[in-house]
Amino acid sequence: MNDLIETARIKTNFYKDRFDNKSYPLTSAEQLLKKHPRLSKKLIKANSKSMLNHTIFSFRHETSGSTGMPMSIHVSKFASADRLARLIRFLSWWNVKIYDRNVLLWGVKRSDNSIWNKFKNWSRNRITIDTLSLSDSNIHELYSNLLKFKPVYI
């Protein structure tokens, strides 16, 4: 635990300030939780730049925003590769390939008309359905489009 904290102190300004010499090294996880509150979305948003480890390459990733507004985070290339590998393994359990046609049912209102969202859906061979905008007037057209698209999984 102290090795992890020491790495964070060396690599980020946020943890350099958070773990000063008075509160470090730690002798237990309980001591860590007593002296340092858990990270919250509010704390992360307020300190996101000082939390970045500038010694590694990272990708900006946006959370889904399921609890409110989406939040930007940075994910290392290793974490991105691990996430993709886990997805491929998960899909393989059902004999599904990552490039198979699929439908994502999403309960968060988003603008599907942006070029970026269209590109992401195209590159993932995916149709994203905003479940919050389903209605009696559009459900039949949506169903017809799904039959034409022929997804392998939803």
PDB file of C-alpha atoms in Angstrom:
ATOM      1  CA  MET A   1       0.000   0.000   0.000  1.00  0.00           C
ATOM      2  CA  ASN A   2       2.794   2.414   0.866  1.00  0.00           C
ATOM      3  CA  ASP A   3       4.539   1.605  -2.426  1.00  0.00           C
ATOM      4  CA  LEU A   4       1.374   2.529  -4.314  1.00  0.00           C
ATOM      5  CA  ILE A   5       0.992   5.763  -2.351  1.00  0.00           C
ATOM      6  CA  GLU A   6       4.663   6.607  -2.869  1.00  0.00           C
ATOM      7  CA  THR A   7       4.292   6.125  -6.627  1.00  0.00           C
ATOM      8  CA  ALA A   8       1.206   8.350  -6.631  1.00  0.00           C
ATOM      9  CA  ARG A   9       3.088  10.992  -4.607  1.00  0.00           C
ATOM     10  CA  ILE A  10       5.989  10.975  -7.051  1.00  0.00           C
ATOM     11  CA  LYS A  11       3.873  10.992 -10.207  1.00  0.00           C
ATOM     12  CA  THR A  12       0.975  13.362  -9.366  1.00  0.00           C
ATOM     13  CA  ASN A  13       0.668  16.750  -7.721  1.00  0.00           C
ATOM     14  CA  PHE A  14      -2.662  15.787  -6.147  1.00  0.00           C
ATOM     15  CA  TYR A  15      -1.215  12.952  -4.074  1.00  0.00           C
ATOM     16  CA  LYS A  16       2.013  14.843  -3.416  1.00  0.00           C
ATOM     17  CA  ASP A  17      -0.096  17.451  -1.621  1.00  0.00           C
ATOM     18  CA  ARG A  18      -2.524  14.962  -0.074  1.00  0.00           C
ATOM     19  CA  PHE A  19       0.093  12.694   1.510  1.00  0.00           C
ATOM     20  CA  ASP A  20       2.494  15.065   3.161  1.00  0.00           C
ATOM     21  CA  ASN A  21       5.225  13.822   5.491  1.00  0.00           C
ATOM     22  CA  LYS A  22       2.899  14.037   8.512  1.00  0.00           C
ATOM     23  CA  SER A  23       0.428  11.442   7.210  1.00  0.00           C
ATOM     24  CA  TYR A  24       2.834   9.104   5.505  1.00  0.00           C
ATOM     25  CA  PRO A  25       3.904   6.271   5.682  1.00  0.00           C
ATOM     26  CA  LEU A  26       0.741   4.440   6.685  1.00  0.00           C
ATOM     27  CA  THR A  27       0.545   1.346   8.852  1.00  0.00           C
ATOM     28  CA  SER A  28      -2.928   0.130   7.851  1.00  0.00           C
ATOM     29  CA  ALA A  29      -5.816   0.590   5.444  1.00  0.00           C
ATOM     30  CA  GLU A  30      -7.915   1.801   8.392  1.00  0.00           C
ATOM     31  CA  GLN A  31      -5.421   4.583   8.988  1.00  0.00           C
ATOM     32  CA  LEU A  32      -5.673   5.547   5.332  1.00  0.00           C
ATOM     33  CA  LEU A  33      -9.479   5.754   5.486  1.00  0.00           C
ATOM     34  CA  LYS A  34      -9.434   7.750   8.735  1.00  0.00           C
ATOM     35  CA  LYS A  35      -6.939  10.359   7.574  1.00  0.00           C
ATOM     36  CA  HIS A  36      -7.981  10.615   3.938  1.00  0.00           C
ATOM     37  CA  PRO A  37     -11.606  10.570   2.811  1.00  0.00           C
ATOM     38  CA  ARG A  38     -12.552   8.546  -0.227  1.00  0.00           C
ATOM     39  CA  LEU A  39     -12.512  10.237  -3.583  1.00  0.00           C
ATOM     40  CA  SER A  40     -15.824  11.675  -4.742  1.00  0.00           C
ATOM     41  CA  LYS A  41     -16.891  12.828  -8.199  1.00  0.00           C
ATOM     42  CA  LYS A  42     -16.860  16.389  -6.911  1.00  0.00           C
ATOM     43  CA  LEU A  43     -13.272  16.021  -5.661  1.00  0.00           C
ATOM     44  CA  ILE A  44     -12.140  14.372  -8.894  1.00  0.00           C
ATOM     45  CA  LYS A  45     -13.752  17.062 -11.068  1.00  0.00           C
ATOM     46  CA  ALA A  46     -12.175  19.826  -8.984  1.00  0.00           C
ATOM     47  CA  ASN A  47      -8.689  18.254  -9.076  1.00  0.00           C
ATOM     48  CA  SER A  48      -8.621  16.294 -12.325  1.00  0.00           C
ATOM     49  CA  LYS A  49      -5.572  18.047 -13.800  1.00  0.00           C
ATOM     50  CA  SER A  50      -3.485  17.602 -10.661  1.00  0.00           C
ATOM     51  CA  MET A  51      -4.406  13.892 -10.575  1.00  0.00           C
ATOM     52  CA  LEU A  52      -2.903  13.148 -13.986  1.00  0.00           C
ATOM     53  CA  ASN A  53       0.277  11.132 -14.161  1.00  0.00           C
ATOM     54  CA  HIS A  54       2.135  12.895 -16.946  1.00  0.00           C
ATOM     55  CA  THR A  55       4.760  10.150 -17.201  1.00  0.00           C
ATOM     56  CA  ILE A  56       2.362   7.775 -19.001  1.00  0.00           C
ATOM     57  CA  PHE A  57       0.281   8.175 -22.112  1.00  0.00           C
ATOM     58  CA  SER A  58      -3.441   8.195 -21.421  1.00  0.00           C
ATOM     59  CA  PHE A  59      -6.698   8.468 -23.333  1.00  0.00           C
ATOM     60  CA  ARG A  60      -9.460  10.844 -22.328  1.00  0.00           C
ATOM     61  CA  HIS A  61     -12.585   8.835 -21.572  1.00  0.00           C
ATOM     62  CA  GLU A  62     -16.032  10.114 -20.739  1.00  0.00           C
ATOM     63  CA  THR A  63     -18.231   8.241 -18.303  1.00  0.00           C
ATOM     64  CA  SER A  64     -21.840   7.515 -19.220  1.00  0.00           C
ATOM     65  CA  GLY A  65     -23.280  10.150 -16.937  1.00  0.00           C
ATOM     66  CA  SER A  66     -25.791   7.702 -15.506  1.00  0.00           C
ATOM     67  CA  THR A  67     -25.746   9.501 -12.141  1.00  0.00           C
ATOM     68  CA  GLY A  68     -25.977  12.984 -13.676  1.00  0.00           C
ATOM     69  CA  MET A  69     -23.535  14.750 -15.975  1.00  0.00           C
ATOM     70  CA  PRO A  70     -20.819  12.698 -17.708  1.00  0.00           C
ATOM     71  CA  MET A  71     -17.350  13.007 -16.223  1.00  0.00           C
ATOM     72  CA  SER A  72     -14.048  13.024 -18.098  1.00  0.00           C
ATOM     73  CA  ILE A  73     -11.317  10.748 -16.815  1.00  0.00           C
ATOM     74  CA  HIS A  74      -7.982   9.630 -18.235  1.00  0.00           C
ATOM     75  CA  VAL A  75      -7.245   5.952 -18.755  1.00  0.00           C
ATOM     76  CA  SER A  76      -3.784   4.558 -19.478  1.00  0.00           C
ATOM     77  CA  LYS A  77      -3.146   2.624 -22.672  1.00  0.00           C
ATOM     78  CA  PHE A  78      -2.583  -0.471 -20.519  1.00  0.00           C
ATOM     79  CA  ALA A  79      -5.960  -0.061 -18.800  1.00  0.00           C
ATOM     80  CA  SER A  80      -7.599   0.482 -22.211  1.00  0.00           C
ATOM     81  CA  ALA A  81      -5.989  -2.680 -23.581  1.00  0.00           C
ATOM     82  CA  ASP A  82      -7.044  -4.648 -20.492  1.00  0.00           C
ATOM     83  CA  ARG A  83     -10.624  -3.385 -20.816  1.00  0.00           C
ATOM     84  CA  LEU A  84     -10.754  -4.399 -24.482  1.00  0.00           C
ATOM     85  CA  ALA A  85      -9.274  -7.833 -23.738  1.00  0.00           C
ATOM     86  CA  ARG A  86     -11.901  -8.422 -21.037  1.00  0.00           C
ATOM     87  CA  LEU A  87     -14.677  -7.392 -23.432  1.00  0.00           C
ATOM     88  CA  ILE A  88     -13.406  -9.770 -26.123  1.00  0.00           C
ATOM     89  CA  ARG A  89     -13.180 -12.615 -23.588  1.00  0.00           C
ATOM     90  CA  PHE A  90     -16.666 -11.881 -22.224  1.00  0.00           C
ATOM     91  CA  LEU A  91     -18.183 -11.897 -25.717  1.00  0.00           C
ATOM     92  CA  SER A  92     -16.347 -15.117 -26.606  1.00  0.00           C
ATOM     93  CA  TRP A  93     -18.231 -16.973 -23.872  1.00  0.00           C
ATOM     94  CA  TRP A  94     -21.321 -16.600 -26.082  1.00  0.00           C
ATOM     95  CA  ASN A  95     -19.448 -17.139 -29.344  1.00  0.00           C
ATOM     96  CA  VAL A  96     -19.855 -13.446 -30.204  1.00  0.00           C
ATOM     97  CA  LYS A  97     -17.135 -11.496 -31.987  1.00  0.00           C
ATOM     98  CA  ILE A  98     -16.314  -7.916 -31.119  1.00  0.00           C
ATOM     99  CA  TYR A  99     -17.173  -6.841 -34.683  1.00  0.00           C
ATOM    100  CA  ASP A 100     -20.625  -8.525 -34.730  1.00  0.00           C
ATOM    101  CA  ARG A 101     -23.654  -6.295 -35.209  1.00  0.00           C
ATOM    102  CA  ASN A 102     -25.037  -5.213 -31.866  1.00  0.00           C
ATOM    103  CA  VAL A 103     -27.553  -2.948 -30.197  1.00  0.00           C
ATOM    104  CA  LEU A 104     -26.884  -0.913 -27.082  1.00  0.00           C
ATOM    105  CA  LEU A 105     -29.937  -0.022 -25.012  1.00  0.00           C
ATOM    106  CA  TRP A 106     -29.021   3.134 -23.170  1.00  0.00           C
ATOM    107  CA  GLY A 107     -31.002   4.883 -20.433  1.00  0.00           C
ATOM    108  CA  VAL A 108     -29.241   8.231 -20.632  1.00  0.00           C
ATOM    109  CA  LYS A 109     -30.385  10.924 -23.040  1.00  0.00           C
ATOM    110  CA  ARG A 110     -27.600  11.751 -25.459  1.00  0.00           C
ATOM    111  CA  SER A 111     -27.331  13.466 -28.789  1.00  0.00           C
ATOM    112  CA  ASP A 112     -27.052  10.659 -31.340  1.00  0.00           C
ATOM    113  CA  ASN A 113     -26.816  13.167 -34.164  1.00  0.00           C
ATOM    114  CA  SER A 114     -23.233  14.217 -33.507  1.00  0.00           C
ATOM    115  CA  ILE A 115     -20.646  13.086 -36.030  1.00  0.00           C
ATOM    116  CA  TRP A 116     -18.584  11.574 -33.195  1.00  0.00           C
ATOM    117  CA  ASN A 117     -21.472   9.406 -31.943  1.00  0.00           C
ATOM    118  CA  LYS A 118     -22.279   8.301 -35.487  1.00  0.00           C
ATOM    119  CA  PHE A 119     -18.630   7.374 -36.052  1.00  0.00           C
ATOM    120  CA  LYS A 120     -18.444   5.432 -32.758  1.00  0.00           C
ATOM    121  CA  ASN A 121     -21.612   3.493 -33.620  1.00  0.00           C
ATOM    122  CA  TRP A 122     -20.358   2.782 -37.150  1.00  0.00           C
ATOM    123  CA  SER A 123     -16.912   1.647 -35.926  1.00  0.00           C
ATOM    124  CA  ARG A 124     -18.532  -0.654 -33.337  1.00  0.00           C
ATOM    125  CA  ASN A 125     -21.102  -1.991 -35.818  1.00  0.00           C
ATOM    126  CA  ARG A 126     -23.721  -0.783 -33.366  1.00  0.00           C
ATOM    127  CA  ILE A 127     -27.072   0.922 -33.110  1.00  0.00           C
ATOM    128  CA  THR A 128     -27.587   2.816 -29.854  1.00  0.00           C
ATOM    129  CA  ILE A 129     -31.153   3.142 -28.641  1.00  0.00           C
ATOM    130  CA  ASP A 130     -32.006   5.894 -26.200  1.00  0.00           C
ATOM    131  CA  THR A 131     -34.548   4.063 -24.053  1.00  0.00           C
ATOM    132  CA  LEU A 132     -35.764   7.325 -22.523  1.00  0.00           C
ATOM    133  CA  SER A 133     -37.100   8.507 -25.872  1.00  0.00           C
ATOM    134  CA  LEU A 134     -39.027   5.343 -26.784  1.00  0.00           C
ATOM    135  CA  SER A 135     -42.698   6.013 -27.410  1.00  0.00           C
ATOM    136  CA  ASP A 136     -45.769   4.521 -29.058  1.00  0.00           C
ATOM    137  CA  SER A 137     -45.096   6.686 -32.097  1.00  0.00           C
ATOM    138  CA  ASN A 138     -41.507   5.529 -32.750  1.00  0.00           C
ATOM    139  CA  ILE A 139     -41.383   1.943 -31.457  1.00  0.00           C
ATOM    140  CA  HIS A 140     -42.624   0.340 -34.702  1.00  0.00           C
ATOM    141  CA  GLU A 141     -40.087   2.177 -36.859  1.00  0.00           C
ATOM    142  CA  LEU A 142     -37.344   1.228 -34.420  1.00  0.00           C
ATOM    143  CA  TYR A 143     -38.422  -2.410 -34.496  1.00  0.00           C
ATOM    144  CA  SER A 144     -38.413  -2.379 -38.287  1.00  0.00           C
ATOM    145  CA  ASN A 145     -34.892  -0.884 -38.320  1.00  0.00           C
ATOM    146  CA  LEU A 146     -33.676  -3.558 -35.910  1.00  0.00           C
ATOM    147  CA  LEU A 147     -35.072  -6.314 -38.131  1.00  0.00           C
ATOM    148  CA  LYS A 148     -33.175  -4.846 -41.106  1.00  0.00           C
ATOM    149  CA  PHE A 149     -29.978  -4.418 -39.062  1.00  0.00           C
ATOM    150  CA  LYS A 150     -30.105  -8.028 -37.769  1.00  0.00           C
ATOM    151  CA  PRO A 151     -28.021  -7.627 -34.593  1.00  0.00           C
ATOM    152  CA  VAL A 152     -26.155 -10.643 -33.264  1.00  0.00           C
ATOM    153  CA  TYR A 153     -26.654  -9.438 -29.708  1.00  0.00           C
ATOM    154  CA  ILE A 154     -28.381  -6.704 -27.738  1.00  0.00           C
TER     155      ILE A 154
END
